């Protein structure tokens, strides 16, 4: 049973700009990939999968290799705070939404990403409910939570090395707004479902009319592998999705017949007019495409953070072995998710209401044919090309070279067709080739061995 107090938001890493590694870095990366390629070809598929949830990291926060509270941070909120302090950037307060709009602009978070949470969860849960939802906005580096009338603006950001950091900003006029880092958030954000590192949590719950989760019926931790019908309980959802059913927009009024909460009135909603008073919010949308991207990003972020922490802890004890043991299992788990190997297929087309899909896809990067890992499919699956754009994130780029080499080797093993396991048969030849071609042009630290054009089966 999951704890009902946990926050309903997730977060992902920051997009890296262009530019390749220096020659020495590339050489080490190629060497690392070569060293693990033999493992990738003969032993990877036999490794146990999905085991990170079962391996807690006792004492990791204070470990010298991690120093979650003591090491310098390099996240967007820290950078923004520095610019506010030196006067090069300002954020302004307005009477309607406080600092929300100004902070979204300063951190380049699109308003189209808004999602609305109905449940009384999170640090300001007493202020939320179906009539006063929490609005969540996100980009690749920042998640912002806003509640009409609540005293705090909530932020979660992904530091490339430290995992997710949590901040709040008082929603009252200040000469120089101060972002305060919150440590108490880890009571809910370093748990089983975050893979035991500071991460993002999304819950799908059965919801009572007052907004309290009905924890006696359990909950789900949805990502792109989750059955569609188990997603978004406790959230508003706007968008069309054909005959597929989900738990969004639904409230349990009869606990003996809780499945009756899902009906035609809760599905395929394109407007929340008449559902709640949207004054004081950026919009009345809770875009289904944004929700789908958001749930994918969260687990990807947690996987990247976890393998980074595992590698740093192992390096501290001089026992890094990406080709064997726990690190190998972590690489396998991450790569399977990165390539959407276990994604739940869509059985109907999905379309959002806020223009999020177009905004998201426009960010690129794209190859010379205009293809991008950010282009959404929403007909059969989430992405048009089945490889997560999180491979461009700052957190992925901050992974140790030998770990990235192992990840690339495992990816090549699957995309080239060397691994003939039945589970990878869902990746068509056209999809594999497209992913490899896009990565060759857009991922600048990709090893040269990965670029061989005649080896994609």
Short mmCIF file of N, CA and C in Angstrom, two decimals, residues 37-169:
data_model
loop_
_atom_site.label_atom_id
_atom_site.label_comp_id
_atom_site.label_asym_id
_atom_site.label_seq_id
_atom_site.Cartn_x
_atom_site.Cartn_y
_atom_site.Cartn_z
N UNK A 37 31.26 -4.64 -24.89
CA UNK A 37 30.47 -5.15 -26.00
C UNK A 37 30.38 -6.68 -25.95
N UNK A 38 31.46 -7.33 -25.55
CA UNK A 38 31.41 -8.79 -25.46
C UNK A 38 30.34 -9.22 -24.47
N UNK A 39 30.31 -8.53 -23.28
CA UNK A 39 29.24 -8.81 -22.32
C UNK A 39 27.88 -8.58 -22.95
N UNK A 40 27.74 -7.50 -23.70
CA UNK A 40 26.44 -7.15 -24.27
C UNK A 40 25.96 -8.20 -25.25
N UNK A 41 26.88 -8.83 -25.95
CA UNK A 41 26.49 -9.78 -26.97
C UNK A 41 26.16 -11.15 -26.41
N UNK A 42 26.74 -11.53 -25.29
CA UNK A 42 26.57 -12.91 -24.85
C UNK A 42 25.83 -13.08 -23.54
N UNK A 43 25.76 -12.03 -22.72
CA UNK A 43 25.21 -12.31 -21.40
C UNK A 43 24.13 -11.40 -20.90
N UNK A 44 23.82 -10.32 -21.61
CA UNK A 44 22.97 -9.29 -21.02
C UNK A 44 21.55 -9.76 -20.81
N UNK A 45 21.00 -10.50 -21.74
CA UNK A 45 19.60 -10.84 -21.64
C UNK A 45 19.31 -11.81 -20.51
N UNK A 46 20.34 -12.46 -20.00
CA UNK A 46 20.12 -13.39 -18.89
C UNK A 46 20.06 -12.69 -17.55
N UNK A 47 20.46 -11.39 -17.52
CA UNK A 47 20.49 -10.68 -16.25
C UNK A 47 19.09 -10.45 -15.74
N UNK A 48 18.96 -10.40 -14.42
CA UNK A 48 17.66 -10.11 -13.83
C UNK A 48 17.28 -8.68 -14.13
N UNK A 49 15.98 -8.46 -14.40
CA UNK A 49 15.52 -7.14 -14.82
C UNK A 49 14.57 -6.59 -13.76
N UNK A 50 14.49 -5.27 -13.72
CA UNK A 50 13.56 -4.63 -12.82
C UNK A 50 13.91 -4.79 -11.36
N UNK A 51 15.19 -4.86 -11.02
CA UNK A 51 15.60 -5.15 -9.65
C UNK A 51 15.97 -3.92 -8.83
N UNK A 52 16.01 -2.74 -9.44
CA UNK A 52 16.46 -1.57 -8.70
C UNK A 52 15.53 -1.23 -7.54
N UNK A 53 14.25 -1.47 -7.70
CA UNK A 53 13.33 -1.20 -6.59
C UNK A 53 13.62 -2.08 -5.39
N UNK A 54 14.25 -3.22 -5.62
CA UNK A 54 14.51 -4.17 -4.54
C UNK A 54 15.87 -3.98 -3.89
N UNK A 55 16.61 -2.95 -4.32
CA UNK A 55 17.94 -2.73 -3.76
C UNK A 55 18.04 -1.34 -3.13
N UNK A 56 17.63 -1.19 -1.86
CA UNK A 56 17.75 0.11 -1.18
C UNK A 56 19.19 0.57 -1.09
N UNK A 57 19.37 1.89 -0.94
CA UNK A 57 20.70 2.48 -0.80
C UNK A 57 20.82 3.08 0.60
N UNK A 58 21.02 2.25 1.57
CA UNK A 58 21.08 2.71 2.96
C UNK A 58 22.23 3.68 3.16
N UNK A 59 21.94 4.83 3.74
CA UNK A 59 22.97 5.80 4.08
C UNK A 59 23.56 6.57 2.92
N UNK A 60 22.95 6.45 1.72
CA UNK A 60 23.56 7.06 0.54
C UNK A 60 23.56 8.58 0.61
N UNK A 61 22.54 9.19 1.20
CA UNK A 61 22.46 10.65 1.21
C UNK A 61 23.70 11.29 1.81
N UNK A 62 24.19 10.71 2.90
CA UNK A 62 25.33 11.29 3.61
C UNK A 62 26.67 10.68 3.18
N UNK A 63 26.64 9.73 2.28
CA UNK A 63 27.88 9.07 1.86
C UNK A 63 28.80 10.10 1.19
N UNK A 64 30.11 10.02 1.43
CA UNK A 64 31.05 10.99 0.82
C UNK A 64 30.97 11.05 -0.70
N UNK A 65 30.59 9.96 -1.34
CA UNK A 65 30.50 9.96 -2.79
C UNK A 65 29.27 10.69 -3.31
N UNK A 66 28.29 10.88 -2.43
CA UNK A 66 27.02 11.50 -2.83
C UNK A 66 26.90 12.91 -2.25
N UNK A 67 26.90 13.03 -0.93
CA UNK A 67 26.80 14.33 -0.29
C UNK A 67 25.59 15.13 -0.75
N UNK A 68 24.43 14.53 -0.67
CA UNK A 68 23.22 15.15 -1.20
C UNK A 68 22.97 16.54 -0.62
N UNK A 69 23.25 16.71 0.66
CA UNK A 69 22.99 18.00 1.31
C UNK A 69 24.23 18.90 1.37
N UNK A 70 25.39 18.37 1.06
CA UNK A 70 26.63 19.13 1.29
C UNK A 70 27.36 19.53 0.02
N UNK A 71 27.22 18.79 -1.06
CA UNK A 71 27.93 19.13 -2.29
C UNK A 71 27.27 20.33 -2.98
N UNK A 72 28.03 21.12 -3.70
CA UNK A 72 27.45 22.23 -4.46
C UNK A 72 26.42 21.72 -5.48
N UNK A 73 25.39 22.51 -5.69
CA UNK A 73 24.36 22.13 -6.64
C UNK A 73 24.54 22.91 -7.93
N UNK A 74 24.05 22.32 -9.03
CA UNK A 74 24.20 22.93 -10.35
C UNK A 74 22.89 22.80 -11.12
N UNK A 75 21.83 23.20 -10.46
CA UNK A 75 20.51 23.06 -11.06
C UNK A 75 19.98 24.41 -11.51
N UNK A 76 18.90 24.44 -12.30
CA UNK A 76 18.38 25.71 -12.82
C UNK A 76 17.91 26.69 -11.76
N UNK A 77 17.39 26.20 -10.65
CA UNK A 77 16.94 27.13 -9.60
C UNK A 77 18.14 27.78 -8.91
N UNK A 78 19.19 27.02 -8.68
CA UNK A 78 20.41 27.60 -8.13
C UNK A 78 20.95 28.68 -9.06
N UNK A 79 20.93 28.40 -10.36
CA UNK A 79 21.41 29.38 -11.34
C UNK A 79 20.52 30.62 -11.35
N UNK A 80 19.20 30.42 -11.30
CA UNK A 80 18.29 31.55 -11.28
C UNK A 80 18.50 32.38 -10.02
N UNK A 81 18.67 31.75 -8.89
CA UNK A 81 18.90 32.47 -7.64
C UNK A 81 20.15 33.33 -7.72
N UNK A 82 21.18 32.80 -8.36
CA UNK A 82 22.42 33.57 -8.52
C UNK A 82 22.18 34.81 -9.38
N UNK A 83 21.41 34.66 -10.43
CA UNK A 83 21.13 35.80 -11.31
C UNK A 83 20.23 36.82 -10.62
N UNK A 84 19.30 36.35 -9.80
CA UNK A 84 18.47 37.29 -9.03
C UNK A 84 19.34 38.08 -8.07
N UNK A 85 20.27 37.40 -7.44
CA UNK A 85 21.14 38.03 -6.46
C UNK A 85 22.04 39.09 -7.10
N UNK A 86 22.56 38.80 -8.30
CA UNK A 86 23.45 39.78 -8.92
C UNK A 86 22.70 40.81 -9.76
N UNK A 87 21.37 40.68 -9.80
CA UNK A 87 20.55 41.69 -10.45
C UNK A 87 20.39 41.56 -11.94
N UNK A 88 20.88 40.46 -12.51
CA UNK A 88 20.78 40.30 -13.96
C UNK A 88 19.43 39.72 -14.39
N UNK A 89 18.70 39.14 -13.45
CA UNK A 89 17.37 38.59 -13.72
C UNK A 89 16.45 39.02 -12.58
N UNK A 90 15.20 39.27 -12.91
CA UNK A 90 14.22 39.57 -11.87
C UNK A 90 12.97 38.73 -12.10
N UNK A 91 12.33 38.36 -11.01
CA UNK A 91 11.01 37.73 -11.10
C UNK A 91 10.04 38.62 -10.37
N UNK A 92 8.85 38.75 -10.93
CA UNK A 92 7.90 39.72 -10.42
C UNK A 92 6.64 39.04 -9.90
N UNK A 93 5.99 39.72 -8.98
CA UNK A 93 4.80 39.21 -8.31
C UNK A 93 3.57 39.88 -8.90
N UNK A 94 2.53 39.08 -9.17
CA UNK A 94 1.25 39.69 -9.55
C UNK A 94 0.15 39.16 -8.65
N UNK A 95 -0.91 39.92 -8.55
CA UNK A 95 -1.97 39.59 -7.60
C UNK A 95 -2.77 38.36 -8.01
N UNK A 96 -2.70 38.00 -9.30
CA UNK A 96 -3.48 36.86 -9.74
C UNK A 96 -2.87 35.52 -9.38
N UNK A 97 -1.62 35.31 -9.75
CA UNK A 97 -0.96 34.01 -9.53
C UNK A 97 0.35 34.14 -8.78
N UNK A 98 0.62 35.30 -8.16
CA UNK A 98 1.86 35.48 -7.42
C UNK A 98 3.06 35.46 -8.34
N UNK A 99 4.06 34.67 -8.00
CA UNK A 99 5.29 34.59 -8.80
C UNK A 99 5.20 33.57 -9.94
N UNK A 100 4.07 32.89 -10.07
CA UNK A 100 4.01 31.76 -10.99
C UNK A 100 4.43 32.12 -12.41
N UNK A 101 3.76 33.06 -13.03
CA UNK A 101 4.03 33.35 -14.44
C UNK A 101 5.47 33.81 -14.65
N UNK A 102 5.97 34.64 -13.75
CA UNK A 102 7.33 35.15 -13.88
C UNK A 102 8.35 34.03 -13.72
N UNK A 103 8.11 33.12 -12.78
CA UNK A 103 9.03 31.99 -12.58
C UNK A 103 8.99 31.05 -13.78
N UNK A 104 7.81 30.78 -14.32
CA UNK A 104 7.72 29.95 -15.51
C UNK A 104 8.53 30.55 -16.65
N UNK A 105 8.41 31.85 -16.84
CA UNK A 105 9.18 32.51 -17.91
C UNK A 105 10.68 32.43 -17.64
N UNK A 106 11.09 32.70 -16.41
CA UNK A 106 12.51 32.72 -16.08
C UNK A 106 13.15 31.35 -16.24
N UNK A 107 12.38 30.29 -16.00
CA UNK A 107 12.92 28.93 -16.08
C UNK A 107 12.52 28.22 -17.37
N UNK A 108 11.90 28.96 -18.28
CA UNK A 108 11.55 28.44 -19.61
C UNK A 108 10.65 27.20 -19.52
N UNK A 109 9.64 27.32 -18.66
CA UNK A 109 8.67 26.24 -18.49
C UNK A 109 7.39 26.63 -19.24
N UNK A 110 6.94 25.85 -20.20
CA UNK A 110 5.79 26.25 -21.02
C UNK A 110 4.47 26.13 -20.26
N UNK A 111 3.62 27.14 -20.43
CA UNK A 111 2.29 27.10 -19.82
C UNK A 111 1.45 25.96 -20.39
N UNK A 112 1.75 25.54 -21.63
CA UNK A 112 0.99 24.45 -22.26
C UNK A 112 1.17 23.12 -21.55
N UNK A 113 2.18 23.03 -20.69
CA UNK A 113 2.44 21.77 -19.98
C UNK A 113 1.54 21.59 -18.77
N UNK A 114 0.65 22.52 -18.50
CA UNK A 114 -0.13 22.45 -17.26
C UNK A 114 -0.92 21.15 -17.13
N UNK A 115 -0.83 20.54 -15.93
CA UNK A 115 -1.63 19.40 -15.53
C UNK A 115 -2.23 19.73 -14.18
N UNK A 116 -3.40 19.20 -13.89
CA UNK A 116 -4.13 19.57 -12.68
C UNK A 116 -4.39 18.35 -11.81
N UNK A 117 -3.97 18.43 -10.55
CA UNK A 117 -4.12 17.34 -9.59
C UNK A 117 -5.26 17.68 -8.63
N UNK A 118 -6.22 16.78 -8.50
CA UNK A 118 -7.37 17.00 -7.63
C UNK A 118 -7.14 16.57 -6.19
N UNK A 119 -6.24 15.65 -5.96
CA UNK A 119 -6.15 14.99 -4.66
C UNK A 119 -5.43 15.84 -3.62
N UNK A 120 -5.77 15.62 -2.39
CA UNK A 120 -5.15 16.33 -1.26
C UNK A 120 -3.84 15.64 -0.91
N UNK A 121 -2.85 15.86 -1.73
CA UNK A 121 -1.54 15.25 -1.53
C UNK A 121 -0.48 16.33 -1.63
N UNK A 122 0.71 16.03 -1.15
CA UNK A 122 1.80 16.99 -1.23
C UNK A 122 1.90 17.85 0.02
N UNK A 123 2.94 18.68 0.04
CA UNK A 123 3.24 19.49 1.22
C UNK A 123 2.14 20.50 1.52
N UNK A 124 1.36 20.90 0.50
CA UNK A 124 0.26 21.83 0.72
C UNK A 124 -1.09 21.17 0.41
N UNK A 125 -1.19 19.90 0.77
CA UNK A 125 -2.38 19.13 0.46
C UNK A 125 -3.67 19.71 1.01
N UNK A 126 -3.58 20.43 2.13
CA UNK A 126 -4.80 20.99 2.73
C UNK A 126 -5.43 22.04 1.83
N UNK A 127 -4.67 22.61 0.91
CA UNK A 127 -5.19 23.65 0.03
C UNK A 127 -5.79 23.09 -1.26
N UNK A 128 -5.61 21.80 -1.49
CA UNK A 128 -6.02 21.23 -2.76
C UNK A 128 -7.28 20.39 -2.63
N UNK A 129 -7.91 20.18 -3.75
CA UNK A 129 -9.11 19.36 -3.85
C UNK A 129 -9.69 19.53 -5.23
N UNK A 130 -10.77 18.82 -5.56
CA UNK A 130 -11.36 18.95 -6.89
C UNK A 130 -11.74 20.37 -7.26
N UNK A 131 -12.13 21.20 -6.29
CA UNK A 131 -12.51 22.59 -6.58
C UNK A 131 -11.31 23.53 -6.63
N UNK A 132 -10.16 23.07 -6.16
CA UNK A 132 -8.96 23.92 -6.11
C UNK A 132 -7.72 23.05 -6.36
N UNK A 133 -7.56 22.57 -7.60
CA UNK A 133 -6.49 21.61 -7.89
C UNK A 133 -5.11 22.24 -7.84
N UNK A 134 -4.11 21.39 -7.72
CA UNK A 134 -2.72 21.83 -7.87
C UNK A 134 -2.37 21.81 -9.36
N UNK A 135 -1.88 22.91 -9.85
CA UNK A 135 -1.41 22.98 -11.24
C UNK A 135 0.07 22.64 -11.26
N UNK A 136 0.46 21.77 -12.16
CA UNK A 136 1.85 21.36 -12.30
C UNK A 136 2.30 21.67 -13.72
N UNK A 137 3.46 22.32 -13.83
CA UNK A 137 4.06 22.68 -15.10
C UNK A 137 5.46 22.07 -15.14
N UNK A 138 5.95 21.74 -16.34
CA UNK A 138 7.27 21.12 -16.39
C UNK A 138 7.97 21.36 -17.72
N UNK A 139 9.28 21.30 -17.66
CA UNK A 139 10.11 21.17 -18.86
C UNK A 139 11.12 20.07 -18.58
N UNK A 140 12.21 20.02 -19.29
CA UNK A 140 13.18 18.95 -19.10
C UNK A 140 14.00 19.08 -17.82
N UNK A 141 13.93 20.23 -17.17
CA UNK A 141 14.78 20.44 -16.01
C UNK A 141 14.02 20.83 -14.76
N UNK A 142 12.82 21.33 -14.90
CA UNK A 142 12.12 21.95 -13.77
C UNK A 142 10.67 21.51 -13.74
N UNK A 143 10.16 21.27 -12.53
CA UNK A 143 8.74 21.07 -12.30
C UNK A 143 8.28 22.14 -11.32
N UNK A 144 7.19 22.82 -11.65
CA UNK A 144 6.66 23.89 -10.81
C UNK A 144 5.24 23.53 -10.40
N UNK A 145 4.96 23.61 -9.09
CA UNK A 145 3.63 23.35 -8.58
C UNK A 145 3.01 24.61 -8.01
N UNK A 146 1.77 24.87 -8.41
CA UNK A 146 1.05 26.08 -8.00
C UNK A 146 -0.35 25.70 -7.54
N UNK A 147 -0.78 26.28 -6.42
CA UNK A 147 -2.14 26.08 -5.92
C UNK A 147 -2.74 27.46 -5.65
N UNK A 148 -3.88 27.70 -6.21
CA UNK A 148 -4.55 28.99 -5.99
C UNK A 148 -4.77 29.22 -4.50
N UNK A 149 -4.25 30.35 -3.99
CA UNK A 149 -4.45 30.71 -2.60
C UNK A 149 -3.48 30.08 -1.62
N UNK A 150 -2.60 29.21 -2.08
CA UNK A 150 -1.65 28.56 -1.18
C UNK A 150 -0.45 29.47 -0.93
N UNK A 151 0.23 29.33 0.22
CA UNK A 151 1.32 30.25 0.56
C UNK A 151 2.63 30.02 -0.19
N UNK A 152 2.79 28.86 -0.82
CA UNK A 152 4.08 28.52 -1.42
C UNK A 152 3.94 28.14 -2.88
N UNK A 153 4.92 28.52 -3.67
CA UNK A 153 5.15 27.96 -4.99
C UNK A 153 6.15 26.82 -4.79
N UNK A 154 5.88 25.65 -5.36
CA UNK A 154 6.72 24.47 -5.15
C UNK A 154 7.53 24.18 -6.41
N UNK A 155 8.79 23.86 -6.23
CA UNK A 155 9.65 23.53 -7.38
C UNK A 155 10.45 22.26 -7.10
N UNK A 156 10.57 21.45 -8.13
CA UNK A 156 11.44 20.28 -8.09
C UNK A 156 12.34 20.35 -9.30
N UNK A 157 13.63 20.25 -9.11
CA UNK A 157 14.59 20.38 -10.21
C UNK A 157 15.56 19.22 -10.18
N UNK A 158 16.05 18.87 -11.35
CA UNK A 158 16.96 17.73 -11.43
C UNK A 158 18.39 18.22 -11.57
N UNK A 159 19.16 18.07 -10.51
CA UNK A 159 20.59 18.34 -10.57
C UNK A 159 21.25 17.19 -11.33
N UNK A 160 22.17 17.48 -12.25
CA UNK A 160 22.75 16.42 -13.06
C UNK A 160 23.39 15.27 -12.28
N UNK A 161 23.86 15.56 -11.06
CA UNK A 161 24.49 14.52 -10.26
C UNK A 161 23.70 14.14 -9.01
N UNK A 162 23.01 15.08 -8.43
CA UNK A 162 22.43 14.86 -7.11
C UNK A 162 21.03 14.30 -7.12
N UNK A 163 20.41 14.19 -8.28
CA UNK A 163 19.03 13.76 -8.30
C UNK A 163 18.11 14.96 -8.17
N UNK A 164 16.89 14.72 -7.74
CA UNK A 164 15.89 15.78 -7.67
C UNK A 164 16.07 16.57 -6.37
N UNK A 165 16.09 17.89 -6.51
CA UNK A 165 16.16 18.81 -5.37
C UNK A 165 14.83 19.55 -5.28
N UNK A 166 14.44 19.90 -4.07
CA UNK A 166 13.13 20.49 -3.84
C UNK A 166 13.27 21.88 -3.23
N UNK A 167 12.51 22.83 -3.78
CA UNK A 167 12.54 24.20 -3.33
C UNK A 167 11.12 24.73 -3.17
N UNK A 168 10.97 25.78 -2.35
CA UNK A 168 9.72 26.52 -2.29
C UNK A 168 10.03 28.01 -2.37
N UNK A 169 9.03 28.76 -2.80
CA UNK A 169 9.12 30.21 -2.87
C UNK A 169 7.86 30.79 -2.24
#
